[in-house]
XYZ file of N, CA and C in Angstrom:
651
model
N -23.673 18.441 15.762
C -25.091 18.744 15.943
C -25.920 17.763 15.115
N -26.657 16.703 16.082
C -27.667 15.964 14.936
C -26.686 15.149 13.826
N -25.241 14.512 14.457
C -24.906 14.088 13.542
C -25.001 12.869 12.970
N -25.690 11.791 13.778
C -26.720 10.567 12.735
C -27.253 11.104 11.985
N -28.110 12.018 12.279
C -29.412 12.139 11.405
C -28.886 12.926 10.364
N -27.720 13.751 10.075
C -27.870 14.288 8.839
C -27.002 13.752 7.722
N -26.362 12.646 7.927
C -25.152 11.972 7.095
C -25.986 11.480 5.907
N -25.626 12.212 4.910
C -26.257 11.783 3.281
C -25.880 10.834 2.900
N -27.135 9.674 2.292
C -26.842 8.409 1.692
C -26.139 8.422 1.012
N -26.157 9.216 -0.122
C -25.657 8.775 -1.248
C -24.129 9.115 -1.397
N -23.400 10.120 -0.140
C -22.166 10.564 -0.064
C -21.758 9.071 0.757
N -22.759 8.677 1.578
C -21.917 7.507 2.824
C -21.661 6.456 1.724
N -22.711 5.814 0.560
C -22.601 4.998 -0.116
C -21.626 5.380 -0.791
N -20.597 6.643 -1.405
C -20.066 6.654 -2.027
C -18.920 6.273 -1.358
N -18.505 7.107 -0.058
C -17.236 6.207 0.805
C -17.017 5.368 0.860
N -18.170 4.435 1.129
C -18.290 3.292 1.032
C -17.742 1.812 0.321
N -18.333 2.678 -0.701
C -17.353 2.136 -2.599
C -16.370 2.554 -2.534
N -15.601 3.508 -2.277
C -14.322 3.936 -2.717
C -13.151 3.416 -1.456
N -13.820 2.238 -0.588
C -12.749 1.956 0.691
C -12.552 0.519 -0.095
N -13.064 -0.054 -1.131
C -12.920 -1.070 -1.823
C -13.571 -2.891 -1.191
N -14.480 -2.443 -0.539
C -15.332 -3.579 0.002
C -15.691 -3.848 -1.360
N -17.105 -5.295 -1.388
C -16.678 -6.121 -1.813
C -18.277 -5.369 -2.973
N -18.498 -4.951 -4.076
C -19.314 -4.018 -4.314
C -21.102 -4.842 -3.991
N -20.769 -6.387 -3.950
C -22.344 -7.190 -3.103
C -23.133 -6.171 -1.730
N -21.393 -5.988 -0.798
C -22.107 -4.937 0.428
C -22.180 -3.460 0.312
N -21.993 -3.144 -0.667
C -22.925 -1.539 -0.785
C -23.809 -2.250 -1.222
N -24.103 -2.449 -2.243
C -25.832 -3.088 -2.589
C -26.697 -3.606 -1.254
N -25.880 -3.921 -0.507
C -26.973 -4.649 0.384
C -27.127 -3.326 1.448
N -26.015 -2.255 1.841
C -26.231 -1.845 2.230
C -26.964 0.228 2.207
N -27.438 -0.496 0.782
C -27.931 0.615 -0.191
C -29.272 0.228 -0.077
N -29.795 -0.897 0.088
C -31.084 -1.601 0.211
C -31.385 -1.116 1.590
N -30.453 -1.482 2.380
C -30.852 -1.108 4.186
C -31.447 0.264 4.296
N -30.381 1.320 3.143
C -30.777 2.835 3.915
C -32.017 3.030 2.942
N -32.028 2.572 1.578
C -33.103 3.522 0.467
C -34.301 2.772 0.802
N -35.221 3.966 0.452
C -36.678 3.425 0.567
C -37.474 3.620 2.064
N -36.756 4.169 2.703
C -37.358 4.954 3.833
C -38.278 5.888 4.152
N -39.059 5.968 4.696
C -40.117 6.891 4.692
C -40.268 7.216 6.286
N -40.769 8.593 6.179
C -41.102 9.175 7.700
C -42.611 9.907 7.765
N -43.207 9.732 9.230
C -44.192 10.869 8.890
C -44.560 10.988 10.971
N -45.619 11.659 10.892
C -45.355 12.666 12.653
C -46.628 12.298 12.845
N -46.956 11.545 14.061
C -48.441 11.723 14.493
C -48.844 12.598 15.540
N -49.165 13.359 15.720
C -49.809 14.677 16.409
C -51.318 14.611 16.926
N -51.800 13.861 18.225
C -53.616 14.359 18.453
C -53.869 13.498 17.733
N -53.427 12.243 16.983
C -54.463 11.518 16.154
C -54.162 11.388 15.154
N -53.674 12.637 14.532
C -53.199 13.153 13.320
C -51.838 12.763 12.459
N -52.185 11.581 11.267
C -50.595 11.627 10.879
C -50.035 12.503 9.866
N -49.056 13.020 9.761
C -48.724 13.532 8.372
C -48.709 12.498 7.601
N -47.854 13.470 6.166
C -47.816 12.757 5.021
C -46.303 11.993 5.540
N -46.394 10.956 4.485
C -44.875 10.199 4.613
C -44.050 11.078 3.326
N -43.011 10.943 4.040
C -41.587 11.689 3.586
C -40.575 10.943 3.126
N -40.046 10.865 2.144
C -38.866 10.064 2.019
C -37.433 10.709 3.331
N -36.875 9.713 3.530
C -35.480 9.794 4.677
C -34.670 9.605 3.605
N -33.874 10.933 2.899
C -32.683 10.897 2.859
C -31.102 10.757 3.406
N -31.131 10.751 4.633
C -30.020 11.310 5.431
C -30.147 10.864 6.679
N -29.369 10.479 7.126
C -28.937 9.908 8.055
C -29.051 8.198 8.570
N -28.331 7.967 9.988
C -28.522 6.610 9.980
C -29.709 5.843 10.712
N -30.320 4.881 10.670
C -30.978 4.538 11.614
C -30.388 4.143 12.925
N -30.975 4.955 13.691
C -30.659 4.722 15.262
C -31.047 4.037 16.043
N -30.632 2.991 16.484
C -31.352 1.561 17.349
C -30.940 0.715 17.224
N -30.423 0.997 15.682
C -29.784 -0.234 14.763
C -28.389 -0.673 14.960
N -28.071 -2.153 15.053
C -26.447 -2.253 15.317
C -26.059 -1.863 13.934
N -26.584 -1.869 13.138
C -25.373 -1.324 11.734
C -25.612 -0.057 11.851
N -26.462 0.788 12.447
C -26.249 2.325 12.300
C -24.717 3.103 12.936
N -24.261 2.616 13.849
C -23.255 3.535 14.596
C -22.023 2.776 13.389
N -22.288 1.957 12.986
C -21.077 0.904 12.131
C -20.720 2.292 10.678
N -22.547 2.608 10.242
C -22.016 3.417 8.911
C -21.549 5.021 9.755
N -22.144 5.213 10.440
C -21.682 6.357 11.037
C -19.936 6.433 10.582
N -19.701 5.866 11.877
C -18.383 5.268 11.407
C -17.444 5.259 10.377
N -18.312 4.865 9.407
C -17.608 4.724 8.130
C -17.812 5.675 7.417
N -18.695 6.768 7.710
C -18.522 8.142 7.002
C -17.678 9.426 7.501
N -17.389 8.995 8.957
C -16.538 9.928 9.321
C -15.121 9.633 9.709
N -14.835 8.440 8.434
C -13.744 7.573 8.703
C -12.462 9.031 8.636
N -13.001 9.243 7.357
C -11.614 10.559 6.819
C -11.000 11.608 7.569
N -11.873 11.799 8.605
C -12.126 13.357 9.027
C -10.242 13.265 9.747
N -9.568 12.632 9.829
C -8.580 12.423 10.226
C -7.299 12.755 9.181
N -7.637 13.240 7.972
C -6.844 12.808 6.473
C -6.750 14.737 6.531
N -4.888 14.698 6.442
C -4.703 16.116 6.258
C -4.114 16.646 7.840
N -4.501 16.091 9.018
C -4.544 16.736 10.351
C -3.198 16.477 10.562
N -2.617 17.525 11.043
C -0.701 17.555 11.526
C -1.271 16.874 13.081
N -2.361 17.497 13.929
C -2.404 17.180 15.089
C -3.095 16.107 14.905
N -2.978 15.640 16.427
C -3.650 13.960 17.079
C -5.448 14.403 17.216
N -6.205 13.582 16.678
C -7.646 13.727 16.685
C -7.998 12.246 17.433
N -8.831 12.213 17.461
C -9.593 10.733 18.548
C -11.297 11.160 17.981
N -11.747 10.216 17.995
C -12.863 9.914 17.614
C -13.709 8.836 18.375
N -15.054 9.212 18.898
C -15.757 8.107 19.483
C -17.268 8.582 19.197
N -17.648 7.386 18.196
C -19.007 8.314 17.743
C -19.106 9.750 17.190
N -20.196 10.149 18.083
C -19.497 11.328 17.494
C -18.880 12.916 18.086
N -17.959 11.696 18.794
C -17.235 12.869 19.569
C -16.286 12.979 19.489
N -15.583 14.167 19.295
C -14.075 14.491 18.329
C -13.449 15.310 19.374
N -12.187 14.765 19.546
C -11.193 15.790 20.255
C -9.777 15.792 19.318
N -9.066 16.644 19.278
C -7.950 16.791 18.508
C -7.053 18.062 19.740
N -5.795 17.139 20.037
C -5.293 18.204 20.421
C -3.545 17.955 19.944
N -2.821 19.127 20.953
C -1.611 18.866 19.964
C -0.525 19.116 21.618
N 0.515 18.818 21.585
C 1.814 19.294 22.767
C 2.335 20.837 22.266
N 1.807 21.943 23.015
C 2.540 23.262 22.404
C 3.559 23.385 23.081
N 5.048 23.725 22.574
C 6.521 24.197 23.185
C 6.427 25.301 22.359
N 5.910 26.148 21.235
C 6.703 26.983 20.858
C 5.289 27.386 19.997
N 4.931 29.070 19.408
C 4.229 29.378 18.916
C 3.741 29.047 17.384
N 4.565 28.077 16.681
C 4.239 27.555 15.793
C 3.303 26.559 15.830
N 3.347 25.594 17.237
C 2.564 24.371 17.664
C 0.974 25.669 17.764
N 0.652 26.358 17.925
C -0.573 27.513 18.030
C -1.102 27.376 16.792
N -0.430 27.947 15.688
C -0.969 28.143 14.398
C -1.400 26.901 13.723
N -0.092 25.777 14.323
C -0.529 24.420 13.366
C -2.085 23.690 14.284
N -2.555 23.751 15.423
C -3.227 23.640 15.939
C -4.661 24.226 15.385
N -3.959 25.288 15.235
C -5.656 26.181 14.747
C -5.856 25.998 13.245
N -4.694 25.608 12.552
C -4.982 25.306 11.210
C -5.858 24.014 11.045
N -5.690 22.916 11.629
C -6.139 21.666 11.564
C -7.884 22.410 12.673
N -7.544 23.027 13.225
C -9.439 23.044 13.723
C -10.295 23.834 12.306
N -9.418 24.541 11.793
C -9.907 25.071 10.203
C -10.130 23.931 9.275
N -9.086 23.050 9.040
C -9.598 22.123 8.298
C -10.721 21.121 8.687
N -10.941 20.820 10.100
C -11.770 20.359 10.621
C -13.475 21.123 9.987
N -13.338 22.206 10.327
C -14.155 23.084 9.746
C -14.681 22.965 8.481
N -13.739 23.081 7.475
C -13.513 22.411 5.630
C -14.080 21.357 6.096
N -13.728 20.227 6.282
C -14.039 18.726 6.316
C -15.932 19.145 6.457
N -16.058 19.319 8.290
C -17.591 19.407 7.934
C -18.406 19.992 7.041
N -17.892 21.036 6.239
C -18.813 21.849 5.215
C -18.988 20.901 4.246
N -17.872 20.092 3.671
C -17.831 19.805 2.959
C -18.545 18.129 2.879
N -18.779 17.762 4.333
C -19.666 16.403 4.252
C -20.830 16.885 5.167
N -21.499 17.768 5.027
C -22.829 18.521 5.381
C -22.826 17.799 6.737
N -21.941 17.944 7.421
C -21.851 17.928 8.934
C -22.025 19.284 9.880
N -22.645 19.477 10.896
C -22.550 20.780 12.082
C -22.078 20.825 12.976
N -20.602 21.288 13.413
C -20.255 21.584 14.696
C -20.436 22.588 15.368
N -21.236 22.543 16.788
C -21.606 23.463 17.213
C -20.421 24.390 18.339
N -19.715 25.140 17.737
C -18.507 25.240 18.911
C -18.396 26.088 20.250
N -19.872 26.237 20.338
C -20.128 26.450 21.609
C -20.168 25.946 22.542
N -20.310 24.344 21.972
C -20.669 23.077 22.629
C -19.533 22.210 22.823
N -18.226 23.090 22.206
C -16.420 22.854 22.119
C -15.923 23.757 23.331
N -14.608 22.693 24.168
C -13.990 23.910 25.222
C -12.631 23.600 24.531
N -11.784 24.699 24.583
C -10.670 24.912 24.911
C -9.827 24.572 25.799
N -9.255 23.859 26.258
C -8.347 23.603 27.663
C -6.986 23.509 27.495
N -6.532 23.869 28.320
C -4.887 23.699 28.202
C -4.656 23.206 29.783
N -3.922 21.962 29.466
C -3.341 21.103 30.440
C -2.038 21.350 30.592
N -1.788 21.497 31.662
C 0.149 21.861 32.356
C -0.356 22.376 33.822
N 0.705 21.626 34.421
C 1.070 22.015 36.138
C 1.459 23.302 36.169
N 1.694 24.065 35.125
C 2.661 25.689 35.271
C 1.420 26.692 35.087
N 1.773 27.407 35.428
C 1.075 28.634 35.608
C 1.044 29.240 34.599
N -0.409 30.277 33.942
C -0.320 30.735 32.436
C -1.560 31.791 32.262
N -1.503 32.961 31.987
C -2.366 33.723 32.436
C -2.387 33.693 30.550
N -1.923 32.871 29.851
C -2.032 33.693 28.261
C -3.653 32.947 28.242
N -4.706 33.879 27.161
C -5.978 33.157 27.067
C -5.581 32.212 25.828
N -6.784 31.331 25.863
C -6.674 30.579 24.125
C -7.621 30.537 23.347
N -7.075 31.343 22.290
C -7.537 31.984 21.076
C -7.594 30.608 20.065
N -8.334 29.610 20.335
C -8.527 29.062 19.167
C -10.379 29.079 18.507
N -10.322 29.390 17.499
C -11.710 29.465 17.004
C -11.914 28.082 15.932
N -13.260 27.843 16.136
C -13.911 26.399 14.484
C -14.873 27.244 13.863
N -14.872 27.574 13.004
C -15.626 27.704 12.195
C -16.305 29.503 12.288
N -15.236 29.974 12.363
C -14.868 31.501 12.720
C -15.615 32.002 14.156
N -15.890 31.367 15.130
C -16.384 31.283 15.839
C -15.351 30.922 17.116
N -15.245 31.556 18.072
C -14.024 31.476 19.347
C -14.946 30.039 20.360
N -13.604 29.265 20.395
C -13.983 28.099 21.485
C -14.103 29.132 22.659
N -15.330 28.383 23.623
C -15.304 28.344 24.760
C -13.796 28.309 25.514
N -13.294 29.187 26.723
C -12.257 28.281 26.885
C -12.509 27.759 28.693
N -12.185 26.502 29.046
C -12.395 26.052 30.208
C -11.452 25.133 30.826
N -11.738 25.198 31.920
C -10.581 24.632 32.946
C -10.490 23.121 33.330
N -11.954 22.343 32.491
C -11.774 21.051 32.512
C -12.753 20.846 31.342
N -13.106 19.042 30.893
C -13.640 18.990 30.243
C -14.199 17.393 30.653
N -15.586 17.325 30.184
C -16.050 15.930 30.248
C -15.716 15.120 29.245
N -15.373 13.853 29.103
C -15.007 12.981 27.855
C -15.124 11.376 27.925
N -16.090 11.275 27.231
C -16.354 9.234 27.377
C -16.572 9.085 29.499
N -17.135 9.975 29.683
C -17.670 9.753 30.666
C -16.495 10.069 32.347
N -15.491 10.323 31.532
C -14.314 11.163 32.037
C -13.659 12.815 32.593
N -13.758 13.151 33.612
C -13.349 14.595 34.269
C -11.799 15.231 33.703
N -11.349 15.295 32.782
C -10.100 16.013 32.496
C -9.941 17.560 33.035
N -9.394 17.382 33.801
C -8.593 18.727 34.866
C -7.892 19.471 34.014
N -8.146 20.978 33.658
C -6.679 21.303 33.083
C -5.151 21.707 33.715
N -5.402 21.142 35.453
C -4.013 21.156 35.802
C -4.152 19.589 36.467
N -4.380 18.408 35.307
C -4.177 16.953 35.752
C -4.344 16.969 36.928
N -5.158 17.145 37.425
C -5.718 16.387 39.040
C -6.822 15.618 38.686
N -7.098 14.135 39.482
C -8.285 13.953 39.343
C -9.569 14.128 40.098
N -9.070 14.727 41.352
C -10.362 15.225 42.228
C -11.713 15.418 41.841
N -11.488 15.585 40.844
C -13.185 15.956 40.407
C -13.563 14.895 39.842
N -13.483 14.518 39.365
C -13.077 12.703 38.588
C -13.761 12.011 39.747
N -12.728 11.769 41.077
C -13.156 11.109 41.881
C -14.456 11.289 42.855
N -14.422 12.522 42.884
C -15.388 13.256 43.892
C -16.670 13.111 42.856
N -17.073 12.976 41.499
C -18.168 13.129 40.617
C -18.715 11.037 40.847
N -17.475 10.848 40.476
C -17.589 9.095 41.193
C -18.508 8.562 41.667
N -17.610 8.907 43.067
C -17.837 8.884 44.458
C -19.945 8.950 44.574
N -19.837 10.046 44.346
C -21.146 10.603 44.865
C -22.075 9.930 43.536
N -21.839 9.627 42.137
C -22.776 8.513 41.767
C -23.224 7.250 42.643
N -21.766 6.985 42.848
C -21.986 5.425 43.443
C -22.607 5.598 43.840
N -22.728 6.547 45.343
C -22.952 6.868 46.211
C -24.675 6.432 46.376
N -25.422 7.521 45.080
C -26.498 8.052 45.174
C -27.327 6.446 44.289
N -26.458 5.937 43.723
C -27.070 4.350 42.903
C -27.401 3.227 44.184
N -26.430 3.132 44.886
C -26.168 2.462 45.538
C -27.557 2.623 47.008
N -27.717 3.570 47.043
C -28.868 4.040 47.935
C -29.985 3.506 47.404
N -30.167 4.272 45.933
C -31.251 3.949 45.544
C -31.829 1.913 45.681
N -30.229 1.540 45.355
C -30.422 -0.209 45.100
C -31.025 -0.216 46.459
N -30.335 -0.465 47.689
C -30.432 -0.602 49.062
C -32.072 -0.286 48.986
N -32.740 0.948 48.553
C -33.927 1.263 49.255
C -34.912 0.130 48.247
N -34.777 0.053 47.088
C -35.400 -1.159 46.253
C -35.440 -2.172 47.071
N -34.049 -2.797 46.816
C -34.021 -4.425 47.343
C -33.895 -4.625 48.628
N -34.586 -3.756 49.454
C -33.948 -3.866 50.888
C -34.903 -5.265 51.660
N -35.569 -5.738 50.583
C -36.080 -6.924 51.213
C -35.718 -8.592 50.417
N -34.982 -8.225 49.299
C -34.424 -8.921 48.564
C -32.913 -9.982 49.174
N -33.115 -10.854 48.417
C -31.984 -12.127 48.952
C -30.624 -11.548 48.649
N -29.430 -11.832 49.286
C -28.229 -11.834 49.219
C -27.343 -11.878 47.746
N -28.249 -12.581 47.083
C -27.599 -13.049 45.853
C -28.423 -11.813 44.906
N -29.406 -11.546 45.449
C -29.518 -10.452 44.303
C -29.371 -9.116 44.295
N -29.153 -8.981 45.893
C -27.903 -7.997 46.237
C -26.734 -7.543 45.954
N -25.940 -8.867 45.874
C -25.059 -9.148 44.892
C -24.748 -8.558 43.967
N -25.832 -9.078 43.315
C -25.466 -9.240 41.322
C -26.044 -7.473 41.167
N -26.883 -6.963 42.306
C -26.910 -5.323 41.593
C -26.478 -4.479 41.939
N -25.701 -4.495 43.022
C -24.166 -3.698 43.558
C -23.122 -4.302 42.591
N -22.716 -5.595 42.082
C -21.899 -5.408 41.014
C -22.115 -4.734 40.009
N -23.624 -5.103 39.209
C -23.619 -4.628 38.020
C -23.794 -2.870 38.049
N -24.762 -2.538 38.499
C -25.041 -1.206 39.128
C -24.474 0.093 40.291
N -23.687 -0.569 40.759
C -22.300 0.178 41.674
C -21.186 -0.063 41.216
N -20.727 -1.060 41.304
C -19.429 -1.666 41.164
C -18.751 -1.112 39.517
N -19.868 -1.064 38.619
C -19.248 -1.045 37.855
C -19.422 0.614 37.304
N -19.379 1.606 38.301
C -19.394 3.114 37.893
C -18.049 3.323 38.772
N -17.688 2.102 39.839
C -16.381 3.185 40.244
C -15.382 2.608 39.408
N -15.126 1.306 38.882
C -14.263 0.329 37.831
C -14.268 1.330 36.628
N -15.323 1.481 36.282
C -15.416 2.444 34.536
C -14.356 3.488 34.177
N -13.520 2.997 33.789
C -12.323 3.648 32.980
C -10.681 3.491 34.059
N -11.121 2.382 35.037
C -10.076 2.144 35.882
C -8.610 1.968 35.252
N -7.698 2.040 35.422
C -5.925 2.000 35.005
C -5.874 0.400 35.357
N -6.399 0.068 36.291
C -5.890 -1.393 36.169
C -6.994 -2.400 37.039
């Protein structure tokens, strides 16, 4: 929840230092975040300016970089596989046997620890549950973050991806499909008086490259 904006300077600067860079780039990059100020214009009206403690600047190519580097750890301690992209976290694990359950839900607990403890918010409403297998399984899944029960659901969106929880990609393709579909119209009704070549270049860049996006080969 809001997780640029609430990452504390002075905890990111401390990670920072303690990954053993070179101590010139915290200084420089202690200069980038301190000394910030905010304020709201409303009707005309500005507020007062505020100092910005927390978080990164967004727009910025070094902002997603410290991001990054503050939620380097969140991985330190986890028995299960976590993935990270920005700031989107999945952790899951292969269950054969009811121990793979507990060690699963232990690491979404520590997950839990971790954010309290670097004034992070996961909202786990905004978390599904899924269990992937071709077999049939009427058991529900009881995993909770932050004493709070995941959602549980039968697929999930990810980096712009349809995950089935019985591996099909139909929906995948069929969600595709009907982007292209609806881009590709739109181009046509734009450029429908436009040259060949720039036809071209915006069915590649603008079609072409939503059915390619995350292709196997």
């Amino acid at each position: 929840m809001k997780a640029f904006d609430l990452v504390p300077h002075g905890r990111l600067l401390a990670k920072i230092a303690s990954s053993d860079v070179d101590s010139r780039l915290v200084v420089w990059i202690r200069e980038f975040l301190v000394g910030r100020t905010q304020s709201v214009r409303v009707e005309g009206q500005l507020s007062q300016e505020v100092r910005v403690t927390s978080g990164v600047p967004q727009g910025s190519v070094l902002g997603p970089l410290l991001f990054l580097a503050y939620v380097n750890d969140i991985w330190r301690n986890m028995a299960s596989a976590i993935r990270i992209f920005a700031d989107d976290c999945i952790i899951y694990r292969q269950i054969t046997k009811n121990e793979d359950i507990e060690i699963l839900q232990k690491d979404l607990d520590r997950l839990g620890e971790w954010a309290v403890v670097n004034a992070m918010r996961i909202n786990p409403s905004k978390s599904k549950a899924v269990l992937f297998t071709r077999a049939r399984s009427n058991d529900p899944l009881n995993y909770s973050l932050m004493d709070t029960l995941i959602p549980e659901a039968s697929s999930c969106k990810y980096l712009g991806k349809i995950l089935c929880s019985d591996l099909s990609w139909a929906d995948q393709v069929n969600n595709t499909v009907k982007k292209a579909w609806k881009t590709l119209h739109l181009t046509m009704r734009i450029l429908k008086k436009g040259n060949s070549n720039t036809k071209s270049l915006a069915y590649m860049s603008l079609v072409r490259s939503i059915l390619e996006y995350g292709a196997a080969c």
